[in-house]
């Protein structure tokens, strides 16, 4: 282990990217289907790219401004690291979306012959995104560390990733739900045409939204967590090991192990024709966790000294390994808890379905109760992991647990991004009017996609909490705070402000969806009325107009919440001082974590309560109970896909900004 | 100022009670109306008393158990103080409810001749509750302090008040909403009969619920805040002034000034026949604030030394007076903010009404956004008050600000309890089939009652936050904590657990309403079907059966959340230590405060959005928009009247328990 050890990280990052290229070319070699299918896929591609172009074009001035500020007030290395983080996040988004939006028609075509083949195409497409995220993340951190030599300089890489993630989450969340709510309320409810019907003017926007929200948004979110956790861990490792390089290098090498584990495990993802594809994805997930555990065990023994006294705790490789296990167990538990509270095979979602029998009001009250209640177990899980990893390895243990969890991000993003591909594939089967057996195959994949989306959401929230804790401790190191005392009124004021931010931030996100959906509804109604022959299928709707409404609304409405998130910590930090800043970080993490879980799980449970009824239970489709459940699902949409996920980005961006301004605060 | 100074507090407490007796006898002298009106009023009385009896009967074993535990582990004085607190809260509840449920028919009768007379009867009835709460609160604190001589012994008085308030809030909240939702969903929506129609089997339970929730629940809530703030202030005063008696006595004497101000200002409450009765109540409210400010100015100059160095800040009478002003300004600002976000004359509620045009889903999304957004200004208000009062007078200043706010509780409870009387009076006018002009007069009062209820809710939440901050500081004193450091993982774990509790607690409250309403709906449907001639008005419904369902459900379902609230701090305190306990108090205060405001204001805004449409806007009653708004209102009911108010009790009971166990914690 020497100065060149980070090269292992660079190597693993490059390996991840090479695998991404390999998967991408293998996906693109597949048959893209007939011309109608290709045409639809192309419309989705163009919509998605138009959105991404517009999003990044809007973000360039903001990024340049921050670059200049950092250049003037810090130095060129910090400014460059920031830009590399921002640009890497953007590249991961473009590459991933470029492939997933091309894989959709290929998955549909594959579904005509075999379930396993369709799974293969869609999973490999997701893996392109997964490997791009993990590969670019590790390459960036390790490469910059190799160049600039210390973690404090390159923490702006994480800030760059954060700033992009924040806007991508908020903008993507608004985009996808404006399109979804608009398409559903007018198409399904008013006009009575099925989901993904080509006559619905918002159908392309809706399919674009799945990619923009779930693929690009989630990818940026986890890229941010990945970068922030690695760097926060390195900062803590540097301080705890007082310059002994192993302390910080551990995080880069854990990242390398995670990437290699994800690559190996991805070859386990294959299914039989009559098997449940969930099993195949579970193999990938469990395989990654297992390989990461094994690799980390070897790593801590090879890298760390047999015993090291930090002053407050004596570290041994085995103790650090316990912290690794804590992170991986959180990984699994949060997924299981999320699945319990949202799956339509389980009591919570079924109780919401039951409550739909007495109308939408009781459906909503029960759904909120389920969401509120679902916060308890994740809180206990995070608390237990924090306590255990701290008791074995101090603050270093908390950072290691966070890194262990995040090191599996490549696989998590892969199985999450697979979802929108399968969903789009079903949409294309519908719109291209293929034989019903194709839709049946894609529906199987789509159902699995809903579960993996829930698991990934749980992962994103849980890892955001651990990342935020690591950032919080790194902030204290950089700000030279030896205690953050909540008996000091400034700190408790910080706690209140931090706690209040997620509420205000979600309000903006919800309101934005409300406004954008309202516009979308107007446009869809207009097209149904004004385009002659549309309902009879003789004329084509103006898809582009709807894509444009979603795009414009998302870009316009992401600005205020974004500035709120970036501006508040700067104001609080410079206005009230570092102790208030510490209180704010803690308050925002706690309240943001709780609200995010509440919103994600309530939304997921409402969605599946509706699906439970649609599967023929409690009277099935067309009953009053079903109508009530549709209302619950619609309310849940901005909960689970806009406000909830945006909170992950919020709590992390607070932390990465705090690292940047820490040395300036008094 | 000497040992006997607390006698002034005893005197003012007794004066408050004498005024309560005077108002009570003046109300009872009024004409109770015709036999039908008396019969209905009697049914409400009996239902309310049946509930109170049952509630307290259930609480006796719990109170006795705590009494015994305190007797064994602390001493007899602590145990006795606890019991006095619990019993006083109970007495205030019985007395207040006894009068308000007798004043309803008298208000109806008065409304036949004059608006001013009806206002007089209903306001004086509310003032009985107000004076009982403030009078018993001050009498208890001052009397026990006179007997036992130190604030630490008698802090169990506040705990006694807290324990009762917790169950009263949760139980009362479940009762009132089970009845309300049940009566509305079957009566108004399914059977299409108007509100308060005597054919509705749940109509008596609904009217009982107004008293049980708004009068008894709010009374117990503010009795608790009053007792807890006074005692927390005395503890802080004792410590800051190192035994110099003035420091603690100030709180008792501020209480005395508040009671006298409320009494004087209550004579300002009278209205012209064509004036808005709101103006009359505003005079009472502003008068109380003004007189309290004047009295406190004299008090601080008479009582406190001209200059006193606490070690961290030099106190002068004028600086302490600034803290008084902070408390009173919070009082006014929180009321105005609450009114802005919930009134149907203002943009937020109207935007919800507007969103109802596109159905229940957009109504709900907009309502939640309004509620979430409404947390920002109260957070800023509380933060500003904390910072200013601390900067002028240290921790002592925070306690003084809280006490200043709470000293006006007599008037706040009076104008809040007036609401259910006016509401019931309208119900009786309807059920007794009086001339429409009577209902018109009571409707005027009822509309004002809705505003005062919102103001009182804001007051209850804001004062709960300040009370919790005072308790938090008092806890640190008693536990001899000189800092509560959130960089220590145990503290941050406490913060997470504390933050999670309000979420879990609200989940139980919402679920309880869902279940109880479900039972109520079943019973009302059964009666409509099985009692022949009911719909034609030829047979009477079985009111008692519905009263019984609400009572049983409320009692049964208040137990688990109650035990959760009482048990968690004990577990965390003894399991993780006092630093974790401190984190828990802070987390619970921040998250509880935010959730409570969100729920109260979203609920209030949904309610008024519906009323805005019912007033003829956006198409008025009977439209789809109205139906959507009714759904929003129904979802808001358990938000604003069950879960939200229960959170006030939760955050305070945490604090009062922490004071009891503080000396035992390590």
JSON list of N, CA and C in Angstrom, two decimals, chain A residues 360-366 368 598, chain B residues 173 176-178 180-181 184-185 214 342 352 360 363-365 367-368 371 457 509-510 513 595-610 628-645:
[
{"chain": "A", "resi": 360, "resn": "UNK", "atom": "N", "xyz": [-62.90, 7.36, -0.97]},
{"chain": "A", "resi": 360, "resn": "UNK", "atom": "CA", "xyz": [-61.54, 7.91, -1.05]},
{"chain": "A", "resi": 360, "resn": "UNK", "atom": "C", "xyz": [-61.02, 8.47, 0.27]},
{"chain": "A", "resi": 361, "resn": "UNK", "atom": "N", "xyz": [-61.90, 9.05, 1.10]},
{"chain": "A", "resi": 361, "resn": "UNK", "atom": "CA", "xyz": [-61.42, 9.68, 2.33]},
{"chain": "A", "resi": 361, "resn": "UNK", "atom": "C", "xyz": [-60.77, 8.63, 3.24]},
{"chain": "A", "resi": 362, "resn": "UNK", "atom": "N", "xyz": [-61.44, 7.49, 3.42]},
{"chain": "A", "resi": 362, "resn": "UNK", "atom": "CA", "xyz": [-60.86, 6.47, 4.30]},
{"chain": "A", "resi": 362, "resn": "UNK", "atom": "C", "xyz": [-59.63, 5.82, 3.65]},
{"chain": "A", "resi": 363, "resn": "UNK", "atom": "N", "xyz": [-59.64, 5.68, 2.31]},
{"chain": "A", "resi": 363, "resn": "UNK", "atom": "CA", "xyz": [-58.44, 5.21, 1.62]},
{"chain": "A", "resi": 363, "resn": "UNK", "atom": "C", "xyz": [-57.25, 6.12, 1.94]},
{"chain": "A", "resi": 364, "resn": "UNK", "atom": "N", "xyz": [-57.49, 7.43, 1.88]},
{"chain": "A", "resi": 364, "resn": "UNK", "atom": "CA", "xyz": [-56.38, 8.37, 2.10]},
{"chain": "A", "resi": 364, "resn": "UNK", "atom": "C", "xyz": [-55.92, 8.38, 3.54]},
{"chain": "A", "resi": 365, "resn": "UNK", "atom": "N", "xyz": [-56.88, 8.36, 4.46]},
{"chain": "A", "resi": 365, "resn": "UNK", "atom": "CA", "xyz": [-56.51, 8.39, 5.89]},
{"chain": "A", "resi": 365, "resn": "UNK", "atom": "C", "xyz": [-55.68, 7.15, 6.22]},
{"chain": "A", "resi": 366, "resn": "UNK", "atom": "N", "xyz": [-56.12, 5.99, 5.72]},
{"chain": "A", "resi": 366, "resn": "UNK", "atom": "CA", "xyz": [-55.39, 4.76, 6.01]},
{"chain": "A", "resi": 366, "resn": "UNK", "atom": "C", "xyz": [-54.01, 4.78, 5.37]},
{"chain": "A", "resi": 368, "resn": "UNK", "atom": "N", "xyz": [-52.12, 7.34, 4.68]},
{"chain": "A", "resi": 368, "resn": "UNK", "atom": "CA", "xyz": [-51.21, 8.21, 5.43]},
{"chain": "A", "resi": 368, "resn": "UNK", "atom": "C", "xyz": [-50.77, 7.54, 6.72]},
{"chain": "A", "resi": 598, "resn": "UNK", "atom": "N", "xyz": [-41.90, 8.41, 4.86]},
{"chain": "A", "resi": 598, "resn": "UNK", "atom": "CA", "xyz": [-43.37, 8.53, 4.93]},
{"chain": "A", "resi": 598, "resn": "UNK", "atom": "C", "xyz": [-43.94, 8.67, 3.53]},
{"chain": "B", "resi": 173, "resn": "UNK", "atom": "N", "xyz": [-59.88, 13.37, 20.72]},
{"chain": "B", "resi": 173, "resn": "UNK", "atom": "CA", "xyz": [-59.70, 13.53, 19.28]},
{"chain": "B", "resi": 173, "resn": "UNK", "atom": "C", "xyz": [-60.29, 12.37, 18.49]},
{"chain": "B", "resi": 176, "resn": "UNK", "atom": "N", "xyz": [-64.31, 12.59, 18.78]},
{"chain": "B", "resi": 176, "resn": "UNK", "atom": "CA", "xyz": [-65.00, 13.61, 17.99]},
{"chain": "B", "resi": 176, "resn": "UNK", "atom": "C", "xyz": [-64.96, 13.30, 16.49]},
{"chain": "B", "resi": 177, "resn": "UNK", "atom": "N", "xyz": [-63.82, 12.75, 16.01]},
{"chain": "B", "resi": 177, "resn": "UNK", "atom": "CA", "xyz": [-63.75, 12.52, 14.58]},
{"chain": "B", "resi": 177, "resn": "UNK", "atom": "C", "xyz": [-64.44, 11.24, 14.14]},
{"chain": "B", "resi": 178, "resn": "UNK", "atom": "N", "xyz": [-64.46, 10.22, 15.01]},
{"chain": "B", "resi": 178, "resn": "UNK", "atom": "CA", "xyz": [-65.23, 9.03, 14.68]},
{"chain": "B", "resi": 178, "resn": "UNK", "atom": "C", "xyz": [-66.69, 9.41, 14.48]},
{"chain": "B", "resi": 180, "resn": "UNK", "atom": "N", "xyz": [-67.94, 12.47, 13.89]},
{"chain": "B", "resi": 180, "resn": "UNK", "atom": "CA", "xyz": [-68.11, 13.45, 12.81]},
{"chain": "B", "resi": 180, "resn": "UNK", "atom": "C", "xyz": [-68.05, 12.77, 11.45]},
{"chain": "B", "resi": 181, "resn": "UNK", "atom": "N", "xyz": [-66.98, 11.98, 11.24]},
{"chain": "B", "resi": 181, "resn": "UNK", "atom": "CA", "xyz": [-66.82, 11.30, 9.94]},
{"chain": "B", "resi": 181, "resn": "UNK", "atom": "C", "xyz": [-68.00, 10.35, 9.71]},
{"chain": "B", "resi": 184, "resn": "UNK", "atom": "N", "xyz": [-71.20, 12.36, 8.95]},
{"chain": "B", "resi": 184, "resn": "UNK", "atom": "CA", "xyz": [-71.16, 13.03, 7.64]},
{"chain": "B", "resi": 184, "resn": "UNK", "atom": "C", "xyz": [-71.25, 12.03, 6.48]},
{"chain": "B", "resi": 185, "resn": "UNK", "atom": "N", "xyz": [-70.42, 10.96, 6.55]},
{"chain": "B", "resi": 185, "resn": "UNK", "atom": "CA", "xyz": [-70.34, 10.08, 5.39]},
{"chain": "B", "resi": 185, "resn": "UNK", "atom": "C", "xyz": [-71.66, 9.37, 5.12]},
{"chain": "B", "resi": 214, "resn": "UNK", "atom": "N", "xyz": [-62.94, 19.78, 21.44]},
{"chain": "B", "resi": 214, "resn": "UNK", "atom": "CA", "xyz": [-62.49, 21.17, 21.48]},
{"chain": "B", "resi": 214, "resn": "UNK", "atom": "C", "xyz": [-62.45, 21.73, 22.89]},
{"chain": "B", "resi": 342, "resn": "UNK", "atom": "N", "xyz": [-55.51, 29.25, 6.87]},
{"chain": "B", "resi": 342, "resn": "UNK", "atom": "CA", "xyz": [-56.73, 28.45, 6.95]},
{"chain": "B", "resi": 342, "resn": "UNK", "atom": "C", "xyz": [-58.00, 29.20, 6.58]},
{"chain": "B", "resi": 352, "resn": "UNK", "atom": "N", "xyz": [-56.96, 25.70, -2.76]},
{"chain": "B", "resi": 352, "resn": "UNK", "atom": "CA", "xyz": [-57.43, 24.32, -2.60]},
{"chain": "B", "resi": 352, "resn": "UNK", "atom": "C", "xyz": [-58.81, 24.17, -3.24]},
{"chain": "B", "resi": 360, "resn": "UNK", "atom": "N", "xyz": [-60.79, 15.22, -6.55]},
{"chain": "B", "resi": 360, "resn": "UNK", "atom": "CA", "xyz": [-60.28, 15.07, -5.18]},
{"chain": "B", "resi": 360, "resn": "UNK", "atom": "C", "xyz": [-58.76, 14.95, -5.12]},
{"chain": "B", "resi": 363, "resn": "UNK", "atom": "N", "xyz": [-57.24, 18.35, -5.22]},
{"chain": "B", "resi": 363, "resn": "UNK", "atom": "CA", "xyz": [-57.61, 19.00, -3.96]},
{"chain": "B", "resi": 363, "resn": "UNK", "atom": "C", "xyz": [-56.68, 18.55, -2.85]},
{"chain": "B", "resi": 364, "resn": "UNK", "atom": "N", "xyz": [-56.43, 17.25, -2.78]},
{"chain": "B", "resi": 364, "resn": "UNK", "atom": "CA", "xyz": [-55.61, 16.71, -1.69]},
{"chain": "B", "resi": 364, "resn": "UNK", "atom": "C", "xyz": [-54.15, 17.10, -1.83]},
{"chain": "B", "resi": 365, "resn": "UNK", "atom": "N", "xyz": [-53.63, 17.03, -3.06]},
{"chain": "B", "resi": 365, "resn": "UNK", "atom": "CA", "xyz": [-52.22, 17.40, -3.27]},
{"chain": "B", "resi": 365, "resn": "UNK", "atom": "C", "xyz": [-52.00, 18.86, -2.89]},
{"chain": "B", "resi": 367, "resn": "UNK", "atom": "N", "xyz": [-53.84, 20.70, -0.88]},
{"chain": "B", "resi": 367, "resn": "UNK", "atom": "CA", "xyz": [-54.01, 20.87, 0.57]},
{"chain": "B", "resi": 367, "resn": "UNK", "atom": "C", "xyz": [-52.76, 20.48, 1.34]},
{"chain": "B", "resi": 368, "resn": "UNK", "atom": "N", "xyz": [-52.15, 19.38, 0.93]},
{"chain": "B", "resi": 368, "resn": "UNK", "atom": "CA", "xyz": [-50.94, 18.97, 1.63]},
{"chain": "B", "resi": 368, "resn": "UNK", "atom": "C", "xyz": [-49.83, 19.97, 1.40]},
{"chain": "B", "resi": 371, "resn": "UNK", "atom": "N", "xyz": [-50.41, 22.84, 3.69]},
{"chain": "B", "resi": 371, "resn": "UNK", "atom": "CA", "xyz": [-50.05, 22.50, 5.07]},
{"chain": "B", "resi": 371, "resn": "UNK", "atom": "C", "xyz": [-48.54, 22.45, 5.27]},
{"chain": "B", "resi": 457, "resn": "UNK", "atom": "N", "xyz": [-55.78, 26.85, 18.15]},
{"chain": "B", "resi": 457, "resn": "UNK", "atom": "CA", "xyz": [-54.91, 25.74, 17.74]},
{"chain": "B", "resi": 457, "resn": "UNK", "atom": "C", "xyz": [-53.48, 26.22, 17.51]},
{"chain": "B", "resi": 509, "resn": "UNK", "atom": "N", "xyz": [-52.97, 7.56, 15.88]},
{"chain": "B", "resi": 509, "resn": "UNK", "atom": "CA", "xyz": [-54.15, 8.40, 16.01]},
{"chain": "B", "resi": 509, "resn": "UNK", "atom": "C", "xyz": [-55.02, 8.33, 14.75]},
{"chain": "B", "resi": 510, "resn": "UNK", "atom": "N", "xyz": [-54.36, 8.41, 13.58]},
{"chain": "B", "resi": 510, "resn": "UNK", "atom": "CA", "xyz": [-55.11, 8.37, 12.33]},
{"chain": "B", "resi": 510, "resn": "UNK", "atom": "C", "xyz": [-55.81, 7.02, 12.14]},
{"chain": "B", "resi": 513, "resn": "UNK", "atom": "N", "xyz": [-58.90, 6.67, 14.27]},
{"chain": "B", "resi": 513, "resn": "UNK", "atom": "CA", "xyz": [-60.08, 7.34, 13.72]},
{"chain": "B", "resi": 513, "resn": "UNK", "atom": "C", "xyz": [-60.65, 6.52, 12.57]},
{"chain": "B", "resi": 595, "resn": "UNK", "atom": "N", "xyz": [-44.92, 18.66, 12.33]},
{"chain": "B", "resi": 595, "resn": "UNK", "atom": "CA", "xyz": [-46.04, 17.82, 11.92]},
{"chain": "B", "resi": 595, "resn": "UNK", "atom": "C", "xyz": [-47.36, 18.38, 12.42]},
{"chain": "B", "resi": 596, "resn": "UNK", "atom": "N", "xyz": [-47.36, 18.90, 13.65]},
{"chain": "B", "resi": 596, "resn": "UNK", "atom": "CA", "xyz": [-48.61, 19.42, 14.23]},
{"chain": "B", "resi": 596, "resn": "UNK", "atom": "C", "xyz": [-49.11, 20.61, 13.41]},
{"chain": "B", "resi": 597, "resn": "UNK", "atom": "N", "xyz": [-48.19, 21.51, 13.03]},
{"chain": "B", "resi": 597, "resn": "UNK", "atom": "CA", "xyz": [-48.63, 22.66, 12.24]},
{"chain": "B", "resi": 597, "resn": "UNK", "atom": "C", "xyz": [-49.11, 22.22, 10.87]},
{"chain": "B", "resi": 598, "resn": "UNK", "atom": "N", "xyz": [-48.33, 21.32, 10.26]},
{"chain": "B", "resi": 598, "resn": "UNK", "atom": "CA", "xyz": [-48.72, 20.80, 8.94]},
{"chain": "B", "resi": 598, "resn": "UNK", "atom": "C", "xyz": [-50.14, 20.23, 9.00]},
{"chain": "B", "resi": 599, "resn": "UNK", "atom": "N", "xyz": [-50.39, 19.39, 9.99]},
{"chain": "B", "resi": 599, "resn": "UNK", "atom": "CA", "xyz": [-51.69, 18.73, 10.07]},
{"chain": "B", "resi": 599, "resn": "UNK", "atom": "C", "xyz": [-52.80, 19.71, 10.42]},
{"chain": "B", "resi": 600, "resn": "UNK", "atom": "N", "xyz": [-52.55, 20.58, 11.40]},
{"chain": "B", "resi": 600, "resn": "UNK", "atom": "CA", "xyz": [-53.60, 21.52, 11.81]},
{"chain": "B", "resi": 600, "resn": "UNK", "atom": "C", "xyz": [-53.97, 22.45, 10.66]},
{"chain": "B", "resi": 601, "resn": "UNK", "atom": "N", "xyz": [-52.96, 22.99, 9.98]},
{"chain": "B", "resi": 601, "resn": "UNK", "atom": "CA", "xyz": [-53.26, 23.97, 8.94]},
{"chain": "B", "resi": 601, "resn": "UNK", "atom": "C", "xyz": [-53.80, 23.33, 7.66]},
{"chain": "B", "resi": 602, "resn": "UNK", "atom": "N", "xyz": [-53.27, 22.16, 7.28]},
{"chain": "B", "resi": 602, "resn": "UNK", "atom": "CA", "xyz": [-53.84, 21.48, 6.12]},
{"chain": "B", "resi": 602, "resn": "UNK", "atom": "C", "xyz": [-55.32, 21.18, 6.41]},
{"chain": "B", "resi": 603, "resn": "UNK", "atom": "N", "xyz": [-55.58, 20.65, 7.60]},
{"chain": "B", "resi": 603, "resn": "UNK", "atom": "CA", "xyz": [-56.96, 20.32, 7.96]},
{"chain": "B", "resi": 603, "resn": "UNK", "atom": "C", "xyz": [-57.86, 21.53, 7.96]},
{"chain": "B", "resi": 604, "resn": "UNK", "atom": "N", "xyz": [-57.38, 22.62, 8.55]},
{"chain": "B", "resi": 604, "resn": "UNK", "atom": "CA", "xyz": [-58.18, 23.84, 8.60]},
{"chain": "B", "resi": 604, "resn": "UNK", "atom": "C", "xyz": [-58.44, 24.39, 7.20]},
{"chain": "B", "resi": 605, "resn": "UNK", "atom": "N", "xyz": [-57.41, 24.33, 6.35]},
{"chain": "B", "resi": 605, "resn": "UNK", "atom": "CA", "xyz": [-57.55, 24.87, 5.00]},
{"chain": "B", "resi": 605, "resn": "UNK", "atom": "C", "xyz": [-58.51, 24.02, 4.16]},
{"chain": "B", "resi": 606, "resn": "UNK", "atom": "N", "xyz": [-58.46, 22.70, 4.31]},
{"chain": "B", "resi": 606, "resn": "UNK", "atom": "CA", "xyz": [-59.41, 21.83, 3.59]},
{"chain": "B", "resi": 606, "resn": "UNK", "atom": "C", "xyz": [-60.84, 22.15, 4.01]},
{"chain": "B", "resi": 607, "resn": "UNK", "atom": "N", "xyz": [-61.01, 22.31, 5.33]},
{"chain": "B", "resi": 607, "resn": "UNK", "atom": "CA", "xyz": [-62.34, 22.61, 5.87]},
{"chain": "B", "resi": 607, "resn": "UNK", "atom": "C", "xyz": [-62.87, 23.90, 5.23]},
{"chain": "B", "resi": 608, "resn": "UNK", "atom": "N", "xyz": [-62.06, 24.93, 5.23]},
{"chain": "B", "resi": 608, "resn": "UNK", "atom": "CA", "xyz": [-62.53, 26.22, 4.73]},
{"chain": "B", "resi": 608, "resn": "UNK", "atom": "C", "xyz": [-62.61, 26.27, 3.21]},
{"chain": "B", "resi": 609, "resn": "UNK", "atom": "N", "xyz": [-61.80, 25.44, 2.53]},
{"chain": "B", "resi": 609, "resn": "UNK", "atom": "CA", "xyz": [-61.95, 25.36, 1.08]},
{"chain": "B", "resi": 609, "resn": "UNK", "atom": "C", "xyz": [-63.35, 24.83, 0.75]},
{"chain": "B", "resi": 610, "resn": "UNK", "atom": "N", "xyz": [-63.78, 23.84, 1.52]},
{"chain": "B", "resi": 610, "resn": "UNK", "atom": "CA", "xyz": [-65.13, 23.30, 1.35]},
{"chain": "B", "resi": 610, "resn": "UNK", "atom": "C", "xyz": [-66.17, 24.38, 1.64]},
{"chain": "B", "resi": 628, "resn": "UNK", "atom": "N", "xyz": [-65.43, 16.89, -4.28]},
{"chain": "B", "resi": 628, "resn": "UNK", "atom": "CA", "xyz": [-63.98, 16.74, -4.07]},
{"chain": "B", "resi": 628, "resn": "UNK", "atom": "C", "xyz": [-63.56, 17.43, -2.79]},
{"chain": "B", "resi": 629, "resn": "UNK", "atom": "N", "xyz": [-64.13, 18.62, -2.54]},
{"chain": "B", "resi": 629, "resn": "UNK", "atom": "CA", "xyz": [-63.75, 19.38, -1.35]},
{"chain": "B", "resi": 629, "resn": "UNK", "atom": "C", "xyz": [-64.23, 18.68, -0.08]},
{"chain": "B", "resi": 630, "resn": "UNK", "atom": "N", "xyz": [-65.38, 17.98, -0.17]},
{"chain": "B", "resi": 630, "resn": "UNK", "atom": "CA", "xyz": [-65.87, 17.24, 0.99]},
{"chain": "B", "resi": 630, "resn": "UNK", "atom": "C", "xyz": [-64.89, 16.12, 1.35]},
{"chain": "B", "resi": 631, "resn": "UNK", "atom": "N", "xyz": [-64.32, 15.47, 0.31]},
{"chain": "B", "resi": 631, "resn": "UNK", "atom": "CA", "xyz": [-63.35, 14.41, 0.57]},
{"chain": "B", "resi": 631, "resn": "UNK", "atom": "C", "xyz": [-62.11, 14.99, 1.26]},
{"chain": "B", "resi": 632, "resn": "UNK", "atom": "N", "xyz": [-61.63, 16.12, 0.74]},
{"chain": "B", "resi": 632, "resn": "UNK", "atom": "CA", "xyz": [-60.49, 16.78, 1.37]},
{"chain": "B", "resi": 632, "resn": "UNK", "atom": "C", "xyz": [-60.77, 17.12, 2.82]},
{"chain": "B", "resi": 633, "resn": "UNK", "atom": "N", "xyz": [-61.96, 17.64, 3.08]},
{"chain": "B", "resi": 633, "resn": "UNK", "atom": "CA", "xyz": [-62.33, 18.01, 4.44]},
{"chain": "B", "resi": 633, "resn": "UNK", "atom": "C", "xyz": [-62.35, 16.79, 5.36]},
{"chain": "B", "resi": 634, "resn": "UNK", "atom": "N", "xyz": [-62.86, 15.68, 4.84]},
{"chain": "B", "resi": 634, "resn": "UNK", "atom": "CA", "xyz": [-62.94, 14.47, 5.66]},
{"chain": "B", "resi": 634, "resn": "UNK", "atom": "C", "xyz": [-61.54, 13.95, 5.99]},
{"chain": "B", "resi": 635, "resn": "UNK", "atom": "N", "xyz": [-60.62, 14.01, 5.01]},
{"chain": "B", "resi": 635, "resn": "UNK", "atom": "CA", "xyz": [-59.25, 13.59, 5.29]},
{"chain": "B", "resi": 635, "resn": "UNK", "atom": "C", "xyz": [-58.62, 14.54, 6.32]},
{"chain": "B", "resi": 636, "resn": "UNK", "atom": "N", "xyz": [-58.98, 15.82, 6.20]},
{"chain": "B", "resi": 636, "resn": "UNK", "atom": "CA", "xyz": [-58.41, 16.81, 7.11]},
{"chain": "B", "resi": 636, "resn": "UNK", "atom": "C", "xyz": [-58.90, 16.67, 8.54]},
{"chain": "B", "resi": 637, "resn": "UNK", "atom": "N", "xyz": [-60.08, 16.08, 8.72]},
{"chain": "B", "resi": 637, "resn": "UNK", "atom": "CA", "xyz": [-60.66, 15.98, 10.07]},
{"chain": "B", "resi": 637, "resn": "UNK", "atom": "C", "xyz": [-59.73, 15.33, 11.08]},
{"chain": "B", "resi": 638, "resn": "UNK", "atom": "N", "xyz": [-59.26, 14.10, 10.84]},
{"chain": "B", "resi": 638, "resn": "UNK", "atom": "CA", "xyz": [-58.36, 13.52, 11.84]},
{"chain": "B", "resi": 638, "resn": "UNK", "atom": "C", "xyz": [-56.99, 14.22, 11.88]},
{"chain": "B", "resi": 639, "resn": "UNK", "atom": "N", "xyz": [-56.62, 14.89, 10.77]},
{"chain": "B", "resi": 639, "resn": "UNK", "atom": "CA", "xyz": [-55.39, 15.68, 10.78]},
{"chain": "B", "resi": 639, "resn": "UNK", "atom": "C", "xyz": [-55.50, 16.76, 11.85]},
{"chain": "B", "resi": 640, "resn": "UNK", "atom": "N", "xyz": [-56.54, 17.60, 11.70]},
{"chain": "B", "resi": 640, "resn": "UNK", "atom": "CA", "xyz": [-56.58, 18.81, 12.52]},
{"chain": "B", "resi": 640, "resn": "UNK", "atom": "C", "xyz": [-57.17, 18.59, 13.90]},
{"chain": "B", "resi": 641, "resn": "UNK", "atom": "N", "xyz": [-57.98, 17.55, 14.05]},
{"chain": "B", "resi": 641, "resn": "UNK", "atom": "CA", "xyz": [-58.67, 17.39, 15.34]},
{"chain": "B", "resi": 641, "resn": "UNK", "atom": "C", "xyz": [-58.23, 16.17, 16.14]},
{"chain": "B", "resi": 642, "resn": "UNK", "atom": "N", "xyz": [-57.44, 15.30, 15.55]},
{"chain": "B", "resi": 642, "resn": "UNK", "atom": "CA", "xyz": [-56.98, 14.15, 16.33]},
{"chain": "B", "resi": 642, "resn": "UNK", "atom": "C", "xyz": [-55.45, 14.12, 16.39]},
{"chain": "B", "resi": 643, "resn": "UNK", "atom": "N", "xyz": [-54.82, 13.83, 15.25]},
{"chain": "B", "resi": 643, "resn": "UNK", "atom": "CA", "xyz": [-53.37, 13.65, 15.27]},
{"chain": "B", "resi": 643, "resn": "UNK", "atom": "C", "xyz": [-52.64, 14.95, 15.63]},
{"chain": "B", "resi": 644, "resn": "UNK", "atom": "N", "xyz": [-52.99, 16.05, 14.94]},
{"chain": "B", "resi": 644, "resn": "UNK", "atom": "CA", "xyz": [-52.30, 17.32, 15.17]},
{"chain": "B", "resi": 644, "resn": "UNK", "atom": "C", "xyz": [-52.31, 17.73, 16.65]},
{"chain": "B", "resi": 645, "resn": "UNK", "atom": "N", "xyz": [-53.51, 17.88, 17.25]},
{"chain": "B", "resi": 645, "resn": "UNK", "atom": "CA", "xyz": [-53.54, 18.33, 18.65]},
{"chain": "B", "resi": 645, "resn": "UNK", "atom": "C", "xyz": [-52.88, 17.34, 19.60]}
]
